[in-house]
Amino acid sequence: MENTFDKTAVDTIDLLEARLRRIEYAVCGQVNESALSSNKTSAAQRLAALEHSLHQLASKSRVVQELLRLHSRHPDLFQSLRSNDLPTTLDTESLLSIIMASASAYPATASRLTSILDVPVPPAELSAQLIDLQPRIAKVEALQAAQNADIAQLRERSAAVIQRWYTMDILRAGESWAELEGRVEQVEQKVRRTALAKRLDDDMV
């Protein structure tokens, strides 16, 4: 009986460790071989090692942190339910009305999910090439950001030059023309007065 219990405990720990390594591979893309526990250690030590590995994985990944937080708040979401156990307090008629209201969306959703299978997966060589191009893309983005900053600075300088040209040349030229027109008008008035005075003198003679 003790051997059966020990074997069950070891198998359970092995399954837990295998699941944790699959999660680690899915999140990090690799598995820390040094963190693998040995079957020669006790069950308590292996469980402590698994818990330590889980905390390390959670510290590296925000996704794992969110899952652990969600599990602590809503543990019922992570429990497998039997087909007869409905995870709701609604009666059968209410559930049926909800299902029938969304019945038209089921074929469209099924066709979209099926179309995903037809999407070709790009070869690994293309993904590797994209990864290799990432440093060059980062340099190009940095160069583009610097060029955008230069262009913005040039726009500010151009706006300042245009404003100064308008202020110094256009407005001052307008003021000069206005002053010149005023002088011309004064001269014309003097000429008219002189001509009028001359006509008066001629009439008196």
XYZ file of C-alpha atoms in Angstrom:
205
model
C 0.000 0.000 0.000
C 2.852 2.374 0.861
C 4.593 1.611 -2.434
C 1.394 2.433 -4.335
C 1.028 5.716 -2.462
C 4.668 6.619 -3.086
C 4.351 5.816 -6.778
C 1.197 7.947 -7.033
C 2.936 10.852 -5.310
C 5.973 10.573 -7.589
C 3.792 10.394 -10.699
C 1.810 13.420 -9.549
C 4.997 15.427 -8.977
C 6.312 14.331 -12.368
C 3.109 15.557 -14.027
C 3.303 18.855 -12.169
C 6.921 19.299 -13.214
C 6.135 18.429 -16.830
C 3.296 20.960 -16.914
C 5.511 23.625 -15.370
C 8.244 22.972 -17.950
C 5.710 23.210 -20.788
C 4.503 26.549 -19.422
C 8.105 27.727 -19.073
C 8.853 26.726 -22.656
C 5.690 28.427 -23.932
C 6.485 31.646 -22.061
C 10.287 31.831 -22.281
C 10.994 29.694 -25.342
C 13.426 27.499 -23.415
C 13.627 25.307 -20.338
C 16.094 25.816 -17.514
C 17.756 22.408 -17.327
C 19.478 23.225 -14.042
C 16.097 23.654 -12.355
C 15.007 20.096 -13.157
C 14.628 18.060 -9.990
C 15.927 14.551 -9.546
C 13.803 11.569 -8.662
C 16.285 10.743 -5.915
C 15.252 13.759 -3.851
C 12.309 13.620 -1.474
C 8.800 14.637 -2.472
C 8.884 17.663 -0.170
C 12.137 18.879 -1.716
C 10.790 18.406 -5.232
C 7.609 20.303 -4.368
C 9.679 23.125 -2.858
C 11.821 23.209 -5.989
C 8.720 23.363 -8.199
C 7.278 26.182 -6.121
C 10.579 28.057 -6.358
C 10.648 27.574 -10.130
C 7.069 28.826 -10.393
C 7.927 31.976 -8.433
C 10.945 32.577 -10.679
C 8.816 32.127 -13.786
C 6.180 34.487 -12.398
C 8.829 37.119 -11.705
C 9.958 36.959 -15.347
C 6.555 36.928 -17.062
C 3.645 39.299 -16.568
C 1.318 36.743 -18.158
C 2.063 34.213 -15.426
C 1.596 36.914 -12.785
C -1.818 37.789 -14.200
C -2.816 34.114 -14.318
C -1.791 33.588 -10.704
C -3.666 36.728 -9.663
C -6.719 35.575 -11.585
C -6.495 32.145 -9.957
C -6.334 33.675 -6.496
C -9.406 35.836 -7.171
C -11.487 33.379 -9.194
C -10.299 29.818 -8.530
C -13.534 28.350 -9.913
C -12.469 29.394 -13.429
C -9.597 26.899 -13.309
C -11.713 23.931 -12.200
C -12.860 21.419 -14.784
C -16.621 20.951 -14.786
C -18.632 17.967 -15.805
C -21.000 18.252 -18.720
C -23.964 18.053 -16.354
C -22.691 20.886 -14.160
C -23.753 24.200 -15.661
C -21.603 27.131 -14.481
C -24.604 29.410 -14.138
C -27.624 30.041 -11.992
C -29.970 30.600 -14.951
C -32.707 28.163 -15.769
C -32.823 26.095 -18.952
C -35.237 28.420 -20.779
C -33.041 31.462 -20.143
C -29.964 29.602 -21.350
C -31.819 28.444 -24.446
C -32.930 31.986 -25.271
C -29.348 33.244 -24.926
C -28.050 30.473 -27.182
C -30.750 31.003 -29.813
C -30.106 34.755 -29.840
C -26.501 34.097 -30.893
C -27.236 31.117 -33.115
C -26.645 33.086 -36.313
C -23.091 33.890 -35.221
C -22.056 30.258 -34.763
C -21.643 29.360 -38.478
C -19.664 32.533 -39.161
C -17.413 31.874 -36.175
C -16.937 28.257 -37.242
C -16.005 29.286 -40.779
C -13.503 31.827 -39.469
C -11.918 29.263 -37.185
C -11.763 26.806 -40.074
C -10.164 29.418 -42.329
C -7.366 29.807 -39.797
C -6.295 26.258 -40.618
C -5.810 27.294 -44.252
C -3.440 30.112 -43.345
C 0.080 28.940 -44.252
C 2.666 29.039 -41.514
C 5.780 30.911 -42.670
C 8.953 28.840 -42.742
C 11.419 29.100 -39.903
C 14.058 30.586 -42.221
C 11.917 33.688 -42.803
C 11.370 34.116 -39.082
C 15.115 33.799 -38.493
C 15.779 36.395 -41.200
C 13.296 38.776 -39.595
C 14.989 38.311 -36.235
C 18.362 39.025 -37.827
C 16.947 42.172 -39.410
C 15.676 43.487 -36.089
C 18.898 45.411 -35.213
C 18.930 47.032 -38.662
C 15.243 47.922 -38.329
C 15.969 49.496 -34.946
C 18.799 51.567 -36.476
C 16.530 52.704 -39.319
C 13.832 53.672 -36.830
C 16.365 55.664 -34.795
C 17.608 57.369 -38.006
C 14.043 58.187 -39.020
C 13.340 59.654 -35.588
C 16.470 61.823 -35.875
C 15.422 62.954 -39.371
C 11.941 63.811 -38.104
C 13.516 65.899 -35.345
C 15.720 67.693 -37.900
C 12.738 68.321 -40.177
C 10.748 69.749 -37.267
C 13.650 72.040 -36.380
C 13.961 73.177 -39.995
C 10.244 73.912 -40.095
C 10.588 76.066 -36.991
C 13.525 77.926 -38.532
C 11.653 78.420 -41.822
C 8.642 79.774 -39.957
C 10.908 82.185 -38.043
C 12.590 83.357 -41.290
C 9.251 83.905 -43.010
C 7.919 85.809 -40.026
C 11.017 88.009 -39.928
C 10.854 88.594 -43.700
C 7.220 89.595 -43.426
C 7.905 91.863 -40.450
C 11.138 93.436 -41.698
C 10.415 93.682 -45.431
C 6.710 93.566 -46.171
C 5.461 95.631 -43.241
C 8.313 98.142 -43.433
C 7.879 98.464 -47.201
C 4.201 99.142 -46.623
C 5.049 101.794 -44.056
C 7.543 103.386 -46.487
C 4.933 103.442 -49.256
C 2.417 104.989 -46.896
C 4.925 107.667 -45.879
C 5.798 108.330 -49.537
C 2.144 108.640 -50.475
C 1.688 111.108 -47.619
C 4.560 113.244 -48.880
C 3.247 113.131 -52.452
C -0.154 114.196 -51.222
C 1.410 117.120 -49.324
C 3.354 118.205 -52.425
C 0.197 118.006 -54.549
C -1.633 120.178 -52.046
C 1.170 122.767 -52.152
C 1.153 122.728 -55.969
C -2.622 123.247 -56.062
C -2.367 126.085 -53.579
C 0.383 127.757 -55.609
C -1.589 127.400 -58.814
C -4.692 128.799 -57.154
C -2.766 131.758 -55.751
C -1.278 132.466 -59.188
C -4.707 132.440 -60.850
C -6.012 134.857 -58.237
C -3.098 137.200 -58.869
C -3.685 137.067 -62.610
C -7.355 137.857 -62.170
C -6.554 140.837 -59.983
C -4.192 142.197 -62.590
